[in-house]
């Protein structure tokens, strides 16, 4: 008997098939036809869910960010961590995730894919700014930070991090220690945090 899948299940089939093919062949080397063939459905079914390959890439990015949010939720919800401890642990999770390179991430960060890169950054910011703002607000209440506007500060921190990583992706060179120390100093000033309190940004 033929199994009838829900639209959400079918959408997940496309996303999982695309993810597997991207890892096997690369994003540029995988066509929409390849993805459709792997799922085993009619061409129109794909375009009912996604307008284009780029739309599917954005959906994959959203799914990745959703999984990241699930990972950090216990950190954010932990009443035993102060704001600095939460920032430190969030940073470590972020760095681990960033260094787990996938074909999709490599594709997004290519210089010629600037528009897609910006769309992914916008998706990330929309999800992360409110969460980071909550941590900053907690830091204000604990006397660890003195920033006036947690949400604007959170948006600035995410934007600055995005620009820093974008430069590293384009040049293919990690930041020198002196630049990382300078970035740490700037972020401490933005947050109104004690000097050296964000040392984990430079030294893990």
GROMACS .gro file of C-alpha atoms in nm:
model
  204
    1UNK     CA    1   0.000   0.000   0.000
    2UNK     CA    2   0.137   0.339  -0.102
    3UNK     CA    3   0.228   0.563   0.192
    4UNK     CA    4   0.077   0.911   0.176
    5UNK     CA    5   0.306   1.162   0.344
    6UNK     CA    6   0.211   1.492   0.499
    7UNK     CA    7   0.343   1.808   0.329
    8UNK     CA    8   0.581   1.860   0.621
    9UNK     CA    9   0.716   1.506   0.595
   10UNK     CA   10   0.764   1.542   0.220
   11UNK     CA   11   0.943   1.874   0.272
   12UNK     CA   12   1.177   1.702   0.518
   13UNK     CA   13   1.240   1.430   0.258
   14UNK     CA   14   1.362   1.695   0.014
   15UNK     CA   15   1.578   1.864   0.276
   16UNK     CA   16   1.738   1.539   0.389
   17UNK     CA   17   1.794   1.421   0.032
   18UNK     CA   18   1.954   1.753  -0.058
   19UNK     CA   19   2.174   1.749   0.252
   20UNK     CA   20   2.299   1.399   0.171
   21UNK     CA   21   2.365   1.480  -0.195
   22UNK     CA   22   2.541   1.807  -0.109
   23UNK     CA   23   2.776   1.618   0.123
   24UNK     CA   24   2.835   1.346  -0.134
   25UNK     CA   25   2.877   1.560  -0.447
   26UNK     CA   26   2.890   1.924  -0.340
   27UNK     CA   27   2.624   2.191  -0.371
   28UNK     CA   28   2.719   2.319  -0.716
   29UNK     CA   29   2.742   1.964  -0.851
   30UNK     CA   30   2.392   1.870  -0.731
   31UNK     CA   31   2.094   1.972  -0.944
   32UNK     CA   32   1.729   1.999  -0.851
   33UNK     CA   33   1.669   1.698  -1.078
   34UNK     CA   34   1.916   1.497  -0.870
   35UNK     CA   35   1.726   1.583  -0.552
   36UNK     CA   36   1.390   1.497  -0.710
   37UNK     CA   37   1.524   1.164  -0.834
   38UNK     CA   38   1.657   1.074  -0.490
   39UNK     CA   39   1.320   1.148  -0.328
   40UNK     CA   40   1.139   0.967  -0.609
   41UNK     CA   41   0.851   1.209  -0.674
   42UNK     CA   42   0.724   1.424  -0.958
   43UNK     CA   43   0.906   1.745  -1.047
   44UNK     CA   44   0.606   1.956  -0.957
   45UNK     CA   45   0.613   1.827  -0.600
   46UNK     CA   46   0.953   1.986  -0.545
   47UNK     CA   47   0.840   2.324  -0.676
   48UNK     CA   48   0.529   2.309  -0.461
   49UNK     CA   49   0.760   2.316  -0.157
   50UNK     CA   50   1.049   2.527  -0.290
   51UNK     CA   51   1.054   2.793  -0.558
   52UNK     CA   52   1.416   2.719  -0.643
   53UNK     CA   53   1.735   2.550  -0.534
   54UNK     CA   54   1.827   2.871  -0.351
   55UNK     CA   55   1.503   2.855  -0.153
   56UNK     CA   56   1.590   2.499  -0.053
   57UNK     CA   57   1.936   2.614   0.058
   58UNK     CA   58   1.776   2.879   0.277
   59UNK     CA   59   1.543   2.617   0.426
   60UNK     CA   60   1.841   2.396   0.505
   61UNK     CA   61   2.009   2.688   0.676
   62UNK     CA   62   1.695   2.748   0.883
   63UNK     CA   63   1.691   2.383   0.984
   64UNK     CA   64   2.056   2.398   1.088
   65UNK     CA   65   1.989   2.705   1.299
   66UNK     CA   66   1.690   2.533   1.456
   67UNK     CA   67   1.911   2.242   1.561
   68UNK     CA   68   2.164   2.489   1.701
   69UNK     CA   69   1.891   2.654   1.907
   70UNK     CA   70   1.791   2.316   2.047
   71UNK     CA   71   2.154   2.261   2.150
   72UNK     CA   72   2.188   2.592   2.335
   73UNK     CA   73   1.844   2.589   2.501
   74UNK     CA   74   1.972   2.408   2.814
   75UNK     CA   75   2.245   2.670   2.851
   76UNK     CA   76   2.000   2.958   2.825
   77UNK     CA   77   1.754   2.797   3.066
   78UNK     CA   78   2.011   2.705   3.332
   79UNK     CA   79   1.946   2.915   3.646
   80UNK     CA   80   2.286   2.814   3.784
   81UNK     CA   81   2.483   3.001   3.517
   82UNK     CA   82   2.543   3.375   3.531
   83UNK     CA   83   2.543   3.580   3.212
   84UNK     CA   84   2.919   3.556   3.155
   85UNK     CA   85   2.907   3.179   3.196
   86UNK     CA   86   2.621   3.158   2.950
   87UNK     CA   87   2.810   3.371   2.696
   88UNK     CA   88   3.119   3.155   2.741
   89UNK     CA   89   2.928   2.830   2.689
   90UNK     CA   90   2.730   2.972   2.396
   91UNK     CA   91   3.056   3.078   2.235
   92UNK     CA   92   3.206   2.732   2.276
   93UNK     CA   93   2.903   2.564   2.120
   94UNK     CA   94   2.911   2.818   1.837
   95UNK     CA   95   3.280   2.760   1.768
   96UNK     CA   96   3.235   2.381   1.770
   97UNK     CA   97   2.944   2.411   1.527
   98UNK     CA   98   3.137   2.655   1.306
   99UNK     CA   99   3.430   2.418   1.272
  100UNK     CA  100   3.205   2.126   1.177
  101UNK     CA  101   3.214   2.225   0.815
  102UNK     CA  102   2.948   2.100   0.574
  103UNK     CA  103   2.922   2.142   0.199
  104UNK     CA  104   2.632   2.381   0.256
  105UNK     CA  105   2.833   2.603   0.487
  106UNK     CA  106   3.127   2.609   0.247
  107UNK     CA  107   2.890   2.703  -0.036
  108UNK     CA  108   2.720   2.980   0.162
  109UNK     CA  109   3.051   3.141   0.251
  110UNK     CA  110   3.193   3.153  -0.100
  111UNK     CA  111   3.259   3.516  -0.206
  112UNK     CA  112   3.040   3.475  -0.515
  113UNK     CA  113   2.742   3.377  -0.297
  114UNK     CA  114   2.721   3.704  -0.108
  115UNK     CA  115   2.342   3.736  -0.142
  116UNK     CA  116   2.279   3.387  -0.005
  117UNK     CA  117   2.535   3.449   0.269
  118UNK     CA  118   2.350   3.763   0.375
  119UNK     CA  119   2.013   3.586   0.373
  120UNK     CA  120   2.153   3.315   0.600
  121UNK     CA  121   2.302   3.579   0.831
  122UNK     CA  122   1.963   3.750   0.847
  123UNK     CA  123   1.797   3.420   0.942
  124UNK     CA  124   2.058   3.365   1.213
  125UNK     CA  125   2.022   3.716   1.350
  126UNK     CA  126   1.644   3.694   1.365
  127UNK     CA  127   1.670   3.377   1.573
  128UNK     CA  128   1.966   3.470   1.791
  129UNK     CA  129   1.927   3.840   1.872
  130UNK     CA  130   1.633   3.795   2.115
  131UNK     CA  131   1.813   3.510   2.294
  132UNK     CA  132   2.140   3.698   2.324
  133UNK     CA  133   1.952   4.008   2.440
  134UNK     CA  134   1.804   3.804   2.725
  135UNK     CA  135   2.153   3.700   2.836
  136UNK     CA  136   2.276   4.059   2.817
  137UNK     CA  137   1.976   4.176   3.015
  138UNK     CA  138   2.057   3.912   3.278
  139UNK     CA  139   2.413   4.044   3.287
  140UNK     CA  140   2.283   4.394   3.350
  141UNK     CA  141   2.075   4.270   3.642
  142UNK     CA  142   2.372   4.081   3.783
  143UNK     CA  143   2.598   4.386   3.756
  144UNK     CA  144   2.825   4.216   3.503
  145UNK     CA  145   2.727   4.442   3.210
  146UNK     CA  146   2.615   4.803   3.190
  147UNK     CA  147   2.474   4.826   2.838
  148UNK     CA  148   2.168   5.049   2.796
  149UNK     CA  149   1.988   4.859   2.519
  150UNK     CA  150   2.038   4.478   2.532
  151UNK     CA  151   1.861   4.410   2.201
  152UNK     CA  152   2.059   4.665   2.000
  153UNK     CA  153   2.378   4.547   2.167
  154UNK     CA  154   2.296   4.185   2.079
  155UNK     CA  155   2.235   4.281   1.716
  156UNK     CA  156   2.568   4.465   1.706
  157UNK     CA  157   2.758   4.170   1.856
  158UNK     CA  158   2.611   3.926   1.603
  159UNK     CA  159   2.680   4.165   1.315
  160UNK     CA  160   3.040   4.218   1.429
  161UNK     CA  161   3.094   3.844   1.461
  162UNK     CA  162   2.948   3.788   1.116
  163UNK     CA  163   3.180   4.045   0.960
  164UNK     CA  164   3.480   3.897   1.138
  165UNK     CA  165   3.401   3.546   1.017
  166UNK     CA  166   3.322   3.668   0.666
  167UNK     CA  167   3.666   3.824   0.639
  168UNK     CA  168   3.830   3.503   0.757
  169UNK     CA  169   3.627   3.301   0.505
  170UNK     CA  170   3.724   3.528   0.216
  171UNK     CA  171   4.096   3.548   0.301
  172UNK     CA  172   4.121   3.187   0.417
  173UNK     CA  173   4.334   3.306   0.709
  174UNK     CA  174   4.255   3.281   1.081
  175UNK     CA  175   4.272   3.599   1.279
  176UNK     CA  176   4.602   3.694   1.438
  177UNK     CA  177   4.611   3.694   1.819
  178UNK     CA  178   4.645   4.072   1.826
  179UNK     CA  179   4.324   4.119   1.626
  180UNK     CA  180   4.135   3.872   1.842
  181UNK     CA  181   4.251   4.055   2.153
  182UNK     CA  182   4.137   4.384   1.999
  183UNK     CA  183   3.796   4.236   1.917
  184UNK     CA  184   3.766   4.110   2.276
  185UNK     CA  185   3.847   4.458   2.408
  186UNK     CA  186   3.585   4.621   2.184
  187UNK     CA  187   3.312   4.377   2.284
  188UNK     CA  188   3.393   4.420   2.654
  189UNK     CA  189   3.354   4.795   2.610
  190UNK     CA  190   3.027   4.755   2.420
  191UNK     CA  191   2.886   4.538   2.699
  192UNK     CA  192   3.035   4.744   2.978
  193UNK     CA  193   3.202   4.428   3.105
  194UNK     CA  194   3.514   4.412   3.319
  195UNK     CA  195   3.844   4.400   3.125
  196UNK     CA  196   3.944   4.041   3.062
  197UNK     CA  197   3.601   3.900   3.140
  198UNK     CA  198   3.552   3.791   2.776
  199UNK     CA  199   3.895   3.630   2.746
  200UNK     CA  200   3.729   3.313   2.617
  201UNK     CA  201   3.661   3.497   2.289
  202UNK     CA  202   4.034   3.502   2.218
  203UNK     CA  203   4.157   3.197   2.400
  204UNK     CA  204   3.867   2.953   2.398
   0.00000   0.00000   0.00000
